[in-house]
PDB file of N, CA and C in Angstrom:
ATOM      1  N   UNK A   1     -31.474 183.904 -63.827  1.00 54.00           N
ATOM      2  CA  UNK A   1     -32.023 184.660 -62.711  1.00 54.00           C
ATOM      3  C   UNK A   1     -33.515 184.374 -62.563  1.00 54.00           C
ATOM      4  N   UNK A   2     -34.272 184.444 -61.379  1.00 57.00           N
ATOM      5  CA  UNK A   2     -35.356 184.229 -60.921  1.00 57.00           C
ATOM      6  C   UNK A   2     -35.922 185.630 -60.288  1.00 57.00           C
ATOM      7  N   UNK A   3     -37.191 185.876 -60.470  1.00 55.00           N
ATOM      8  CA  UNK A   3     -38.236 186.942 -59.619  1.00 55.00           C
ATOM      9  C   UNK A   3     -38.853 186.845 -58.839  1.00 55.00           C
ATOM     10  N   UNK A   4     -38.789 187.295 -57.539  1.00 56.00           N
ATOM     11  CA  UNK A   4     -39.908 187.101 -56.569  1.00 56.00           C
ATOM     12  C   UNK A   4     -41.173 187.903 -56.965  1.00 56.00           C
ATOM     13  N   UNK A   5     -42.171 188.225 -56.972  1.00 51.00           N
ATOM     14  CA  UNK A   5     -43.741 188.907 -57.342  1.00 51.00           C
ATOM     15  C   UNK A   5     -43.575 190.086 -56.307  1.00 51.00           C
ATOM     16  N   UNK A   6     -43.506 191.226 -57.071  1.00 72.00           N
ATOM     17  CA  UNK A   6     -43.825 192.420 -56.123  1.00 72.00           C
ATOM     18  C   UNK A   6     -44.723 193.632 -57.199  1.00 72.00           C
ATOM     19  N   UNK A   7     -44.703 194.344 -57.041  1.00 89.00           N
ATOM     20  CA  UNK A   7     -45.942 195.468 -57.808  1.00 89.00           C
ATOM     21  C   UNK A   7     -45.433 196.089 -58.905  1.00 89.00           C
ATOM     22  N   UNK A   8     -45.570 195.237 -59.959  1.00 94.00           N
ATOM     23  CA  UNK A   8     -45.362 195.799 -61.378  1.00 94.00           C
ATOM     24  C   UNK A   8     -45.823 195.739 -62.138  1.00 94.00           C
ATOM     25  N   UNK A   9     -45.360 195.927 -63.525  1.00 96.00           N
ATOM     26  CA  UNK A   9     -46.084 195.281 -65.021  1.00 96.00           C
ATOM     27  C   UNK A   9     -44.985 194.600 -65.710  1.00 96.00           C
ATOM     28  N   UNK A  10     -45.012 193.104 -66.346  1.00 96.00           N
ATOM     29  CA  UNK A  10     -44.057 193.052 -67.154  1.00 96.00           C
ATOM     30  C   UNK A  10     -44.914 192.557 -68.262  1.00 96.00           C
ATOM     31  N   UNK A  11     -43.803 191.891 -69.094  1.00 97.00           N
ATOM     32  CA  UNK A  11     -44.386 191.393 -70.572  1.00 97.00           C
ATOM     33  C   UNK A  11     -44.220 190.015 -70.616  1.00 97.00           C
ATOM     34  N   UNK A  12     -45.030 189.244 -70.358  1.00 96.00           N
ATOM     35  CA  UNK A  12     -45.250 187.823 -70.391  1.00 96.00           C
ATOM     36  C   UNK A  12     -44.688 187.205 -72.311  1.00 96.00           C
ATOM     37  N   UNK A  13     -44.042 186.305 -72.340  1.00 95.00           N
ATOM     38  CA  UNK A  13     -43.541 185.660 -73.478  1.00 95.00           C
ATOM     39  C   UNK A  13     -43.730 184.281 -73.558  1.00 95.00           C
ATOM     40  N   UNK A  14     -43.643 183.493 -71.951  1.00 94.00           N
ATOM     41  CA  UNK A  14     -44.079 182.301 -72.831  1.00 94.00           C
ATOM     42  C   UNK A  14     -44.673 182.000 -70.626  1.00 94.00           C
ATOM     43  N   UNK A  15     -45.593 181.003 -70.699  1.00 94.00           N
ATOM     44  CA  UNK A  15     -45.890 180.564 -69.689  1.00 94.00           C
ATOM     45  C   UNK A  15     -46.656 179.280 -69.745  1.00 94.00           C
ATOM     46  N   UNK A  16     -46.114 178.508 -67.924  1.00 95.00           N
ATOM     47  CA  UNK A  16     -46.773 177.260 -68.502  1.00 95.00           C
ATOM     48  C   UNK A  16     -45.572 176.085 -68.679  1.00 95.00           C
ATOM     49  N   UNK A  17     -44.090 176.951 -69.023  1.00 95.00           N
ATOM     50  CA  UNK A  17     -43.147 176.359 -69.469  1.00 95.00           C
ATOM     51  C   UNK A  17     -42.379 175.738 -67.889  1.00 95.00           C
ATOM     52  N   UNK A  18     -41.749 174.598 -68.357  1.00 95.00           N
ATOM     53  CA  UNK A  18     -40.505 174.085 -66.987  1.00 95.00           C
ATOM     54  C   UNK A  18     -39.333 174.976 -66.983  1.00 95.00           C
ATOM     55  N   UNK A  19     -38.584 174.648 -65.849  1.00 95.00           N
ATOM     56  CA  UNK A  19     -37.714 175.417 -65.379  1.00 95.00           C
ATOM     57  C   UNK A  19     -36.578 175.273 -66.609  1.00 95.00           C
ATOM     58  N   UNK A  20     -36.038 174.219 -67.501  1.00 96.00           N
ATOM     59  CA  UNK A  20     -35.183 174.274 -68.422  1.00 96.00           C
ATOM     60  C   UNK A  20     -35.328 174.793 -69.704  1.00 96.00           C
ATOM     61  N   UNK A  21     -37.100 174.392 -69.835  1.00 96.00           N
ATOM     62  CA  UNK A  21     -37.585 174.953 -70.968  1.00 96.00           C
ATOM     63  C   UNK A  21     -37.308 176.976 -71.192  1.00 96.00           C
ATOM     64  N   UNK A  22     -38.242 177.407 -70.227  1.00 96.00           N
ATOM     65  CA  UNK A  22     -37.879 178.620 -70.018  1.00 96.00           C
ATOM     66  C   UNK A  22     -36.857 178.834 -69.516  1.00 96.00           C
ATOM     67  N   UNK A  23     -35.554 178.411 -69.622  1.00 97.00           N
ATOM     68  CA  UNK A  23     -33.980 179.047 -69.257  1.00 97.00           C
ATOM     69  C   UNK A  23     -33.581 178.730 -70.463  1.00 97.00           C
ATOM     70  N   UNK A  24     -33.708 177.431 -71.644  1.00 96.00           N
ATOM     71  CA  UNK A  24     -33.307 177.365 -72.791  1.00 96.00           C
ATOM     72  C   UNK A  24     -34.138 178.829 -73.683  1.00 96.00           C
ATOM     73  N   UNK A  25     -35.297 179.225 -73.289  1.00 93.00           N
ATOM     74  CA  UNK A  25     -35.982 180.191 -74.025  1.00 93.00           C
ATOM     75  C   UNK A  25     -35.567 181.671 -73.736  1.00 93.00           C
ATOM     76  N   UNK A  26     -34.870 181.826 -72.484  1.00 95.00           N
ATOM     77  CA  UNK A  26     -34.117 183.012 -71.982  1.00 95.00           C
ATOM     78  C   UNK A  26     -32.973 183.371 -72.597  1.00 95.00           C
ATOM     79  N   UNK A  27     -31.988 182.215 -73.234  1.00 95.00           N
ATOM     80  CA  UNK A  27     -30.876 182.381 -73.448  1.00 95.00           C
ATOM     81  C   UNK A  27     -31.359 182.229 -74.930  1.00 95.00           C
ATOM     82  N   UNK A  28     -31.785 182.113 -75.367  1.00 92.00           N
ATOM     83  CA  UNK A  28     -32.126 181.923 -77.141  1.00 92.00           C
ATOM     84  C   UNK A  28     -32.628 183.455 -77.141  1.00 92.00           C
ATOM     85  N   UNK A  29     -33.290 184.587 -76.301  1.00 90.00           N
ATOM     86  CA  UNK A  29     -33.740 185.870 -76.517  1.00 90.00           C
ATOM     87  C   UNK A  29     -32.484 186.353 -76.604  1.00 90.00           C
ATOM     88  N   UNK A  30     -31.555 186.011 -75.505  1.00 92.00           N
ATOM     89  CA  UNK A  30     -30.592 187.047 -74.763  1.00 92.00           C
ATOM     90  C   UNK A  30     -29.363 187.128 -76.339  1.00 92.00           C
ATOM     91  N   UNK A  31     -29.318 186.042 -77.026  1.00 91.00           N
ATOM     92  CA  UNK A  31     -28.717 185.728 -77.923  1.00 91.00           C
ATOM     93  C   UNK A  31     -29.071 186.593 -79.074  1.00 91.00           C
ATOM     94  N   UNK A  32     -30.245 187.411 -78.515  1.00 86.00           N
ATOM     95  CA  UNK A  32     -31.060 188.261 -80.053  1.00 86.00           C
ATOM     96  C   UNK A  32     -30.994 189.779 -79.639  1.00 86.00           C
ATOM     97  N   UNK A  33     -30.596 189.730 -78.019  1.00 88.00           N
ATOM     98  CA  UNK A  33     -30.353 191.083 -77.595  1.00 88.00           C
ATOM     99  C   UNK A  33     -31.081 191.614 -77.233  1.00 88.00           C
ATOM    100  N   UNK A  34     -32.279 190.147 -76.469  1.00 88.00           N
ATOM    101  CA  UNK A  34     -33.547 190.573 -75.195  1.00 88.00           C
ATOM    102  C   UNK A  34     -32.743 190.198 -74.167  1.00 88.00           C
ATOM    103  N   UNK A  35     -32.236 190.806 -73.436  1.00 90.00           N
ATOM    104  CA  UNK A  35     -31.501 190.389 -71.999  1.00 90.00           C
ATOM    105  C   UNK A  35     -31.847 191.011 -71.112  1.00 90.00           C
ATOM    106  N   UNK A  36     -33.897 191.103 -70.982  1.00 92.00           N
ATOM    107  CA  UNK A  36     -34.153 191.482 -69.643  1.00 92.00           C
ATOM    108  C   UNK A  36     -35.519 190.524 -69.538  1.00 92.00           C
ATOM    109  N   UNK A  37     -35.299 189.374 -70.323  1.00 95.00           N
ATOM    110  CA  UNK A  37     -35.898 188.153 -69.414  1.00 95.00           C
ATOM    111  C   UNK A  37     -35.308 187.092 -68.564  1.00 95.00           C
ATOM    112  N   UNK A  38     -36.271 186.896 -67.808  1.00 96.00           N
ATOM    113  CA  UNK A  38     -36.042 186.286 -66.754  1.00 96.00           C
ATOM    114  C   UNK A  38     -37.332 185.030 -66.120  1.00 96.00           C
ATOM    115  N   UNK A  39     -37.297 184.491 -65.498  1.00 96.00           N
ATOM    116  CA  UNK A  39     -38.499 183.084 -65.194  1.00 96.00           C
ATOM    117  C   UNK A  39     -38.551 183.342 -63.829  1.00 96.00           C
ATOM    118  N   UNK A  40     -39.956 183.747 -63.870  1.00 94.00           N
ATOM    119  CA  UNK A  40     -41.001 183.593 -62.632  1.00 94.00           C
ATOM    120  C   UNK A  40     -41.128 182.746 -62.420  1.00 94.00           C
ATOM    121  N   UNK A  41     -40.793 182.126 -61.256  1.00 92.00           N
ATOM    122  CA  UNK A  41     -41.845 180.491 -60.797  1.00 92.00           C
ATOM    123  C   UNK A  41     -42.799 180.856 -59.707  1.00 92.00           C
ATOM    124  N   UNK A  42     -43.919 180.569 -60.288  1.00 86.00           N
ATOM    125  CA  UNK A  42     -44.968 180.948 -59.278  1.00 86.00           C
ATOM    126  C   UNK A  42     -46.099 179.539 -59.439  1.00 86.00           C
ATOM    127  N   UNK A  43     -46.716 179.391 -58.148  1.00 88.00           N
ATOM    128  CA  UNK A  43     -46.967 178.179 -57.894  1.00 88.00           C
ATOM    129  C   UNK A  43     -48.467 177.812 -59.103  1.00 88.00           C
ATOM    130  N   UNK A  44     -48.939 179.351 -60.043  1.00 87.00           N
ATOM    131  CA  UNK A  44     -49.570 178.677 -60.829  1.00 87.00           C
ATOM    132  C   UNK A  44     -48.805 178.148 -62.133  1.00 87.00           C
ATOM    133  N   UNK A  45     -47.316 177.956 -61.942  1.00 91.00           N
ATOM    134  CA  UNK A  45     -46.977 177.181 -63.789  1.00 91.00           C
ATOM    135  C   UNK A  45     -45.864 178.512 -63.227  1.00 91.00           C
ATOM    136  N   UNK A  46     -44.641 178.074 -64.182  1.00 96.00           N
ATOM    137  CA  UNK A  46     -43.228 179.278 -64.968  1.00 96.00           C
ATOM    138  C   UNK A  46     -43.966 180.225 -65.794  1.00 96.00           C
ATOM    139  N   UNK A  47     -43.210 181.225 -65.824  1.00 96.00           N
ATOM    140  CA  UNK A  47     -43.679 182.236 -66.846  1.00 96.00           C
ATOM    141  C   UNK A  47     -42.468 182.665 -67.564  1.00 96.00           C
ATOM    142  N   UNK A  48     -41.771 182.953 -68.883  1.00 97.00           N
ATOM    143  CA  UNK A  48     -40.796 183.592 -68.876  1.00 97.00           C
ATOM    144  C   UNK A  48     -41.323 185.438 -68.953  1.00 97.00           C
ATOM    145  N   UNK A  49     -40.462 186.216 -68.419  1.00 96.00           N
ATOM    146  CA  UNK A  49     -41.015 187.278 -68.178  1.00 96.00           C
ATOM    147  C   UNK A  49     -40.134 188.267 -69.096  1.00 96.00           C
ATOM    148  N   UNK A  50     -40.457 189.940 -68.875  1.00 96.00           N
ATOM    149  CA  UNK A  50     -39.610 190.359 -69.588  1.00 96.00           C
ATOM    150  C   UNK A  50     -39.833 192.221 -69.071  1.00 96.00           C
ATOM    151  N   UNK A  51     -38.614 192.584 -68.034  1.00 94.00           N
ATOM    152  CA  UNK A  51     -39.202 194.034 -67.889  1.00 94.00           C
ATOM    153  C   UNK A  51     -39.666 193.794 -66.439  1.00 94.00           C
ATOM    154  N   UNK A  52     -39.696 194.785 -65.531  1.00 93.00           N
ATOM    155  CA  UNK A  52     -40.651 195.413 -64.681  1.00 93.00           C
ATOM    156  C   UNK A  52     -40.551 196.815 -65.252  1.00 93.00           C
ATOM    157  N   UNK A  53     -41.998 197.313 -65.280  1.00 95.00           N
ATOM    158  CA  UNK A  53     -42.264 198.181 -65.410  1.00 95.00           C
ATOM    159  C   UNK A  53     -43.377 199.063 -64.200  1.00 95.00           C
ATOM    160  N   UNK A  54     -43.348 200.738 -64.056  1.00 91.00           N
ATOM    161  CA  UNK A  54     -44.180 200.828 -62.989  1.00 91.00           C
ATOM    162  C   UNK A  54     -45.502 201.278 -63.713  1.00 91.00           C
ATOM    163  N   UNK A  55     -45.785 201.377 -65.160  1.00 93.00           N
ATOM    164  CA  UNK A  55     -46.893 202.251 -65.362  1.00 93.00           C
ATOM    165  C   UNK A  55     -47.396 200.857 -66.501  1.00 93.00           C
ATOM    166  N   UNK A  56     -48.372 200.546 -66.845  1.00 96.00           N
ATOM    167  CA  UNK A  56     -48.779 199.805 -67.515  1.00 96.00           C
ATOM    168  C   UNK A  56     -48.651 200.393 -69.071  1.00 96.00           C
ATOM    169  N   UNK A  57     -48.600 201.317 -69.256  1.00 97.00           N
ATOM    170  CA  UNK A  57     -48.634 202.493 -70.852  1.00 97.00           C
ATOM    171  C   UNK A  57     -47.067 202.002 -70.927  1.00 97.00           C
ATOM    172  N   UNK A  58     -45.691 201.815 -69.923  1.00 96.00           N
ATOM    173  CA  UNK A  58     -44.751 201.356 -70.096  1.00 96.00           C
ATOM    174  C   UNK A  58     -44.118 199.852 -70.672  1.00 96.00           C
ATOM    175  N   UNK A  59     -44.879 199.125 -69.959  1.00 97.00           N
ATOM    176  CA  UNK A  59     -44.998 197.736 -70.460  1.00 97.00           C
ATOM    177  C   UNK A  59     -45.870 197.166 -72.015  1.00 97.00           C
ATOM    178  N   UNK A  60     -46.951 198.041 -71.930  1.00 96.00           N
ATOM    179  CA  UNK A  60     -47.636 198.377 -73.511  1.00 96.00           C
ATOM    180  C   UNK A  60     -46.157 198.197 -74.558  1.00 96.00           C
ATOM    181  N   UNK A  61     -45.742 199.765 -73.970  1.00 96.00           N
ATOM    182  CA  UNK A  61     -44.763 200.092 -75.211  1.00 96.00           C
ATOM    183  C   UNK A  61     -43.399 199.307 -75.512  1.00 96.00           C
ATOM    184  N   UNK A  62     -43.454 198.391 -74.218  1.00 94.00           N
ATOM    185  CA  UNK A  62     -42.038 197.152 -74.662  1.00 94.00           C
ATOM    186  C   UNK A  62     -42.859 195.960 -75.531  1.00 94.00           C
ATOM    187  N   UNK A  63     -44.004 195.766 -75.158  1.00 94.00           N
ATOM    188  CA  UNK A  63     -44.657 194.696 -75.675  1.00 94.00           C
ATOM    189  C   UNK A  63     -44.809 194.804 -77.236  1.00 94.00           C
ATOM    190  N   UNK A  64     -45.334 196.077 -77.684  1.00 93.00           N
ATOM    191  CA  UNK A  64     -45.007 196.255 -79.409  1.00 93.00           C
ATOM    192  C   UNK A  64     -43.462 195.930 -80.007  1.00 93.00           C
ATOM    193  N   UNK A  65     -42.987 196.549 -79.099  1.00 90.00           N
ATOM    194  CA  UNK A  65     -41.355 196.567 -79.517  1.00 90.00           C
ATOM    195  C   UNK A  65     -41.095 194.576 -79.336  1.00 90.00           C
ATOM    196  N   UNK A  66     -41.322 194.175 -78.405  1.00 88.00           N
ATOM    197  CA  UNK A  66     -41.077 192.795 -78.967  1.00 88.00           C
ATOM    198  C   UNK A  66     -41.929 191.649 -79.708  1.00 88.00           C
ATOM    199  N   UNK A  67     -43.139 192.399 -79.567  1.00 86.00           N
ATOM    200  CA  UNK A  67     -44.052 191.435 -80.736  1.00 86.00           C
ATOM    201  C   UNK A  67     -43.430 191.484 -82.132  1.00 86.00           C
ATOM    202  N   UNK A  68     -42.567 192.442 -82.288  1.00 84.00           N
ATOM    203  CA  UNK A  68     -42.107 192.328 -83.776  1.00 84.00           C
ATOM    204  C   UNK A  68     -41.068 191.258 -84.152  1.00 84.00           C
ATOM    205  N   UNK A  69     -40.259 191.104 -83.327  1.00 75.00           N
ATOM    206  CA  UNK A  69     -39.721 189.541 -82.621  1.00 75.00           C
ATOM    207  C   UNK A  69     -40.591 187.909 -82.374  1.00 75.00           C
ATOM    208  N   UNK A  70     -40.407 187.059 -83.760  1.00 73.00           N
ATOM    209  CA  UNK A  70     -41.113 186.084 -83.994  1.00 73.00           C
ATOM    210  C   UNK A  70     -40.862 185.516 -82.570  1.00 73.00           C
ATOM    211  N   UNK A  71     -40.331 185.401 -81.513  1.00 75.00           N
ATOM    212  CA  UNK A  71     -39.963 184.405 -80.654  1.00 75.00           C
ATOM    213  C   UNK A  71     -40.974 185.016 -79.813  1.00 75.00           C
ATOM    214  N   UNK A  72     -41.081 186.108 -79.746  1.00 80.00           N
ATOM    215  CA  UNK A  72     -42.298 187.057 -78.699  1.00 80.00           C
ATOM    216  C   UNK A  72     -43.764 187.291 -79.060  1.00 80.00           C
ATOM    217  N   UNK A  73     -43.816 186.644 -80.394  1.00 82.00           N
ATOM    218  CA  UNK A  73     -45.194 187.687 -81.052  1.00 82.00           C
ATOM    219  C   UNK A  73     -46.777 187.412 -80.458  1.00 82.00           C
ATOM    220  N   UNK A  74     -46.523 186.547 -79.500  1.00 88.00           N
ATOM    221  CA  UNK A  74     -48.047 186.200 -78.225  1.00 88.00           C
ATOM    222  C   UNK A  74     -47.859 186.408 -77.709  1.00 88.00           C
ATOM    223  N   UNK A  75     -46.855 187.651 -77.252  1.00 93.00           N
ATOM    224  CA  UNK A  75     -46.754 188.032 -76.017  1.00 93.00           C
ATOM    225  C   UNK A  75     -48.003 188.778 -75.294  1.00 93.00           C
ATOM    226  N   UNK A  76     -47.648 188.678 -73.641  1.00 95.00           N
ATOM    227  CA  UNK A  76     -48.695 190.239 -73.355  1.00 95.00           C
ATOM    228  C   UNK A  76     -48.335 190.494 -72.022  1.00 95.00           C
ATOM    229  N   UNK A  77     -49.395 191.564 -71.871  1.00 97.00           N
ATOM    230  CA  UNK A  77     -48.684 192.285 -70.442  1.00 97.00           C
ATOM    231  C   UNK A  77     -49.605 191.853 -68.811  1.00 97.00           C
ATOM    232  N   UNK A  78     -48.815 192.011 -67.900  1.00 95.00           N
ATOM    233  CA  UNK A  78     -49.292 191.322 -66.723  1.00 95.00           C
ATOM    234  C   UNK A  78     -49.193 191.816 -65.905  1.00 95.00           C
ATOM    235  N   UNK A  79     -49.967 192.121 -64.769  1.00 94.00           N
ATOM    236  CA  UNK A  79     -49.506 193.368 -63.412  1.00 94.00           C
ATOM    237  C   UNK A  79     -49.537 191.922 -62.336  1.00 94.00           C
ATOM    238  N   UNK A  80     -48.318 192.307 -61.723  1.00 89.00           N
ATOM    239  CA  UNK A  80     -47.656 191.549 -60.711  1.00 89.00           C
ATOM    240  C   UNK A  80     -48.370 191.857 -59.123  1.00 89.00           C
ATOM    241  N   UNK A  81     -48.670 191.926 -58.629  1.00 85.00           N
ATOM    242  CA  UNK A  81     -49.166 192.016 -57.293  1.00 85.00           C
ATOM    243  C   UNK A  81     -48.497 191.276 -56.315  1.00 85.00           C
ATOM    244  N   UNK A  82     -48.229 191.890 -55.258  1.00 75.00           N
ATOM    245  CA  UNK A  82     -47.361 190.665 -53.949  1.00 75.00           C
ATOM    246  C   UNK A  82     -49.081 190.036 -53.641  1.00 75.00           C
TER     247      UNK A  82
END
């Protein structure tokens, strides 16, 4: 699945990445029982993403919860704007 940019917060995990790279990196989470990422393509670089959230204190508190997750642990959080 893909995101269009509208007004949120999610939790950034990997960016920068190609379209196979980040779909091989989606399905290696989903396999660990992160199955709410997904790849932004936005015209600065892929992002794999993780979450919309509406309050930023929300996206905070997923971001601890998956930094403890070696595949996530640079993660961080990002407010989406259209």
């Amino acid at each position: 699945d893909t995101i269009q940019p509208t007004n949120y917060y999610c939790v950034v995990l990997a960016s920068m990445v190609s379209e196979k790279n980040g779909n091989d990196f989606i399905m290696r989470l989903a396999k660990h029982g992160y199955d709410k990422a997904v790849l932004m393509k936005r015209p600065t670089g892929n992002k794999v993403v993780y979450g919309q959230y509406a309050t930023e204190d929300e996206a905070i508190n997923m971001k601890r919860q998956l930094s403890r997750n070696s595949e996530a642990s640079d993660c961080w959080v990002m407010h989406v704007k259209p």
